[in-house]
XYZ file of C-alpha atoms in Angstrom:
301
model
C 0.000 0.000 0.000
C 1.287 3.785 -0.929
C 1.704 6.033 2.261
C -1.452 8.226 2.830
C -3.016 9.470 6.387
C -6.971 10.134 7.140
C -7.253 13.373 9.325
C -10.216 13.228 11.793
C -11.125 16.662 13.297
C -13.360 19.355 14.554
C -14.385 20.672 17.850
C -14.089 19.387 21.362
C -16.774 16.900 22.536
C -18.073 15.960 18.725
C -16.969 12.749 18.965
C -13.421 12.409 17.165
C -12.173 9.606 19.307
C -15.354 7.371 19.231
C -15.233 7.492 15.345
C -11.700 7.266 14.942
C -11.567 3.794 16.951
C -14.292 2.584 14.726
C -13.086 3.569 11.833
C -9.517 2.043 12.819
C -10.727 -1.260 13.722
C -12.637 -1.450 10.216
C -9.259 -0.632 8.243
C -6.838 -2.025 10.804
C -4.571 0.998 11.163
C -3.414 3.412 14.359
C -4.377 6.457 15.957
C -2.065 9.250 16.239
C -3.060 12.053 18.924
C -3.644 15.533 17.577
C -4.067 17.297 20.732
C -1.408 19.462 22.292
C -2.414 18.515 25.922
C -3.265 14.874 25.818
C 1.368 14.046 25.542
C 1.112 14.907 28.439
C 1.218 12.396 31.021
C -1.026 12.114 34.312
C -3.561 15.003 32.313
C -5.810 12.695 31.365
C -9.630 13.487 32.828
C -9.555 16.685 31.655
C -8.032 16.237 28.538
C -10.785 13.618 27.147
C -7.804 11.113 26.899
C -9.018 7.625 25.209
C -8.756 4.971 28.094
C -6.680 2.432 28.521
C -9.213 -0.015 27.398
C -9.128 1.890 24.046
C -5.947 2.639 23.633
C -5.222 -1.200 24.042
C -7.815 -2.080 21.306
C -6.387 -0.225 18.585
C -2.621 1.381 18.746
C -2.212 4.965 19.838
C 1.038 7.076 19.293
C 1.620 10.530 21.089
C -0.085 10.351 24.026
C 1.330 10.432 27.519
C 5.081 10.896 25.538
C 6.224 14.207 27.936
C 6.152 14.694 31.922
C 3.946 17.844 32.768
C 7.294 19.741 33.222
C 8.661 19.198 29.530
C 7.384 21.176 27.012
C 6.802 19.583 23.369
C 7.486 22.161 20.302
C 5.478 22.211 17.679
C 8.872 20.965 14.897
C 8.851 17.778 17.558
C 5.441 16.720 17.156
C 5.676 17.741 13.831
C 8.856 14.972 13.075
C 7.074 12.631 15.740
C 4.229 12.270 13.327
C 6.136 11.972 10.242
C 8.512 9.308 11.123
C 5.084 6.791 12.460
C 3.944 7.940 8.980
C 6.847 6.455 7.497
C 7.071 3.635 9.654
C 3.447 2.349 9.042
C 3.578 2.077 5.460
C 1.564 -0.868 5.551
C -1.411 1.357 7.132
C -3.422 4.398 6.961
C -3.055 6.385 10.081
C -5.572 8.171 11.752
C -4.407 11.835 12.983
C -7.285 12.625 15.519
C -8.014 15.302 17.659
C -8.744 19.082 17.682
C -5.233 20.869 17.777
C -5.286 23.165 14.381
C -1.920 24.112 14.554
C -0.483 20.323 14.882
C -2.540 19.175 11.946
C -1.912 22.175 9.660
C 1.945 21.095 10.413
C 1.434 17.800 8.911
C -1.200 18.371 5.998
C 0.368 21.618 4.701
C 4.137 20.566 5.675
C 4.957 23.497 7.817
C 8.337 24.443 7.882
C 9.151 25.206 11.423
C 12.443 26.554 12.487
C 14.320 24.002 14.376
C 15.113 26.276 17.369
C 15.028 25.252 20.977
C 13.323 27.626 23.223
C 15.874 29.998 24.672
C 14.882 30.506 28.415
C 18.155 33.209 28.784
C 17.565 35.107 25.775
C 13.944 35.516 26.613
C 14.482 37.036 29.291
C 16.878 39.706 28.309
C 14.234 40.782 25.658
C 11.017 40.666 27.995
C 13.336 43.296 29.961
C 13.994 45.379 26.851
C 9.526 45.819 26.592
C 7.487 44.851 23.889
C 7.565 48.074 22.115
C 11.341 48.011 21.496
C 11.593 44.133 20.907
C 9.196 44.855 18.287
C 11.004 47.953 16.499
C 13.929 45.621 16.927
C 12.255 42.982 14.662
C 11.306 45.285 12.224
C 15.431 46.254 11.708
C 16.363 42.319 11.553
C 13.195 40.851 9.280
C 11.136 43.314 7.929
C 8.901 40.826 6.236
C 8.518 39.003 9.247
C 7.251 42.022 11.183
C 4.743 42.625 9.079
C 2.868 39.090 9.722
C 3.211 39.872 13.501
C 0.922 42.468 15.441
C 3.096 45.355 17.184
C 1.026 43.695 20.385
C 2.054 40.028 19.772
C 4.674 39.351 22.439
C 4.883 35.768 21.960
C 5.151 35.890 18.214
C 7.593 38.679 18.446
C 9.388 37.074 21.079
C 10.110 33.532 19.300
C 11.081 35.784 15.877
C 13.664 37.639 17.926
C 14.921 34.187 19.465
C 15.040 32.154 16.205
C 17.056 35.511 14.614
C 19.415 35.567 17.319
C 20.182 31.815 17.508
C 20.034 31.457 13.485
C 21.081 34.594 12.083
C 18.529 34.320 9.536
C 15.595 35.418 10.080
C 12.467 33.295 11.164
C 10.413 34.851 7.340
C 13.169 32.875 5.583
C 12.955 29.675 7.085
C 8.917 29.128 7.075
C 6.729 28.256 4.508
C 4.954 24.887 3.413
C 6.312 21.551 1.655
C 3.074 19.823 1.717
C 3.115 15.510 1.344
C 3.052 14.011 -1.527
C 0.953 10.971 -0.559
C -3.010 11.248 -0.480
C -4.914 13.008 2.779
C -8.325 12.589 3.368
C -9.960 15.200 6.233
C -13.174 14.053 7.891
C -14.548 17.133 10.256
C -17.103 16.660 12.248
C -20.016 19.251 13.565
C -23.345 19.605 14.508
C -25.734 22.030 15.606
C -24.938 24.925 18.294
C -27.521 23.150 20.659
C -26.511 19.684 20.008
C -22.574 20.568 20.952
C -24.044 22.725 24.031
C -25.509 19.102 25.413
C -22.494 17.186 24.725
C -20.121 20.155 26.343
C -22.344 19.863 29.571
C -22.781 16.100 29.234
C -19.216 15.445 29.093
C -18.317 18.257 31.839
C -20.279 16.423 34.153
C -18.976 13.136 33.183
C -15.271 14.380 34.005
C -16.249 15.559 37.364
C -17.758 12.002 37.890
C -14.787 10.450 36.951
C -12.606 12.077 39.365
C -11.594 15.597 37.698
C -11.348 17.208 41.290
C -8.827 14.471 42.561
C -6.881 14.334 39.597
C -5.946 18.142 40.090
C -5.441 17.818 43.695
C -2.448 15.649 42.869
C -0.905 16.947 40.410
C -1.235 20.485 42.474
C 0.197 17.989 45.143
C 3.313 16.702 42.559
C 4.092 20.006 40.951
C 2.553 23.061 43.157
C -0.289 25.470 41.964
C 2.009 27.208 38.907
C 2.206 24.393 36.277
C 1.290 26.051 33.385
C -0.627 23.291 32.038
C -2.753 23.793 35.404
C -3.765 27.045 33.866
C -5.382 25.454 31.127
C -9.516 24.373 29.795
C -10.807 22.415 32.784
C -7.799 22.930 35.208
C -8.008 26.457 35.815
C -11.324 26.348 36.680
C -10.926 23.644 38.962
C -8.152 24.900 40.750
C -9.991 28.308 41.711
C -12.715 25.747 42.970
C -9.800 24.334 45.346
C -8.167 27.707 46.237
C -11.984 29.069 47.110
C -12.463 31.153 44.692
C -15.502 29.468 42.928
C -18.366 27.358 44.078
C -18.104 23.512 42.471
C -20.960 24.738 40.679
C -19.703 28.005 39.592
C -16.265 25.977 38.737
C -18.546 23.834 36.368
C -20.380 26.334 34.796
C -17.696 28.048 33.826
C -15.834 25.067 32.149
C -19.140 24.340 30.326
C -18.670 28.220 29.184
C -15.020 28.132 28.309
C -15.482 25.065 26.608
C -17.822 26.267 24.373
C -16.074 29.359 23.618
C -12.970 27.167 22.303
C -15.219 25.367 20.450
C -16.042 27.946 18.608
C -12.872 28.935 18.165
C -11.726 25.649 16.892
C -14.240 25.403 14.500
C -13.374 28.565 12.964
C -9.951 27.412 12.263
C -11.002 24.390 10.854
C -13.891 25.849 8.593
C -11.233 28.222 7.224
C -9.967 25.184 5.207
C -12.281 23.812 2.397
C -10.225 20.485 1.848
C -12.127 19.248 4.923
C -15.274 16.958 4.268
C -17.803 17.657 6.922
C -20.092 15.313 8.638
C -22.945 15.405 10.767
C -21.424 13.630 14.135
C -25.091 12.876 15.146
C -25.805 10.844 11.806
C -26.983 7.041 12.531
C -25.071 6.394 9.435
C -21.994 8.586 10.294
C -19.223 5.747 10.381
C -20.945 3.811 6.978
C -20.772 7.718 5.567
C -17.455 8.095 6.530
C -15.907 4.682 5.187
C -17.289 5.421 1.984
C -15.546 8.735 1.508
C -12.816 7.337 2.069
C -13.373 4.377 -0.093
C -13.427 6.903 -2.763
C -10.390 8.738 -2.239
C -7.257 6.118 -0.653
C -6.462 2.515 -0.768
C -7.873 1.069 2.567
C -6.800 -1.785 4.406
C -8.298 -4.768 5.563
């Protein structure tokens, strides 16, 4: 079989996972995590990871792959993915999960400059204020500058950084080199209301499951300041523990939040008309799905 990948996306709670297992066990293939919070270990209520039940029924790659201390940059998940891609050539992987930026790296074949965060050098700049950092960038990449908003620290910040490190700047080393082999993406949606329920649905389920307990030890393991504490479902949580909310008010608020990324994701993802959309609420969804793909790649058996 040629190399080729399926792309499952869309917004949180539509249901990637639950059709990406089924449609794995129908082709025999693997599931590679799209989601920039689910490598991390011990995050795994509140990040919607599959269980270990599922993750034992069909293969899944890049999930639990850093400790909560590590960071993982976007050019290592990006050569994480490629090399399973080369490795299963005898499959068609799955890349599931709602993480634009980590799926536009693969489809589109971002170039990302292979600079390590500079903890040092960051620091100098922050001192130096945003304004000046940013007239600074103008001097060094002009064309960069102008794809960066004066405000942008963190854009401005990681230009600077790659410059320094480099000495070319961060405009001539991006770009796209998209795959040659075959990609089919499968989005998923439905309506406003529907996606409301299965926010609220799945809110409550995570609380059920232990959501409250899971934070209290990793608060216990690596103090209140882990940034990934700050995060969808964490931070919420956390001001529950620390007082500040109501377990009510804590859940509401996820519920809220939630929905507001979800909106945000599918923005991103509508913005690209190579996606095929389907209805996640269809009795027919997985049937509908195999055939689209029946139509466009070799599957396997």
């Amino acid at each position: 079989m040629s190399k080729g990948l399926i792309v499952i996306c869309g917004a949180t709670a539509t249901g990637k996972t639950a059709l990406a297992l089924e449609i794995a066990k129908s082709i025999n293939s693997i599931i590679i995590s799209a989601d920039s919070r689910q490598v991390y270990r011990e995050f795994n209520i509140g990040t919607a990871k599959a269980t270990q039940a599922e993750q034992e029924l069909i293969p899944h790659y890049l999930i639990d792959i850093c400790e909560p201390t590590e960071t993982l940059t976007l050019a290592e998940y990006q050569e994480k993915v490629q090399s399973l891609i080369d490795k299963n050539l005898t499959k068609l992987p799955l890349l599931v999960g709602g993480t634009g930026l980590y799926i536009k790296s693969i489809v589109k074949g971002l170039k990302i400059p292979r600079v390590a965060p500079q903890p040092r050098l960051r620091l100098q700049l922050e001192a130096l204020g945003q304004q000046q950092c940013y007239q600074i960038l103008q001097q060094v990449d002009t064309i960069g500058s102008q794809k960066i908003h004066p405000n942008d620290q963190v854009r401005t910040l990681r230009a600077l950084e790659v410059f320094y490190v480099t000495g070319i700047p961060i405009s001539q080393q991006q770009g796209e080199n998209p795959p040659t082999y075959p990609i089919v993406q499968i989005g998923l949606d439905c309506s406003t209301e529907e996606l409301k329920k299965r926010i609220e649905k799945r809110t409550k389920k995570m609380l059920e499951m232990g959501l409250i307990e899971e934070v209290e030890k990793l608060v216990k393991r690596y103090g209140w300041e882990l940034p990934l504490l700050k995060t969808l479902g964490y931070a919420e949580i956390i001001n529950y523990l620390q007082g500040k909310l109501s377990l009510s008010e804590a859940e509401t608020e996820i519920i809220l939040h939630t929905r507001q990324f979800a909106k945000r994701q599918l923005t991103w993802f509508r913005a690209y008309p190579e996606i095929e959309w389907f209805d996640t609420t269809s009795s027919n969804l997985v049937e509908n799905v195999l055939s689209k793909l029946n139509d466009t790649v070799e599957l396997g058996n």
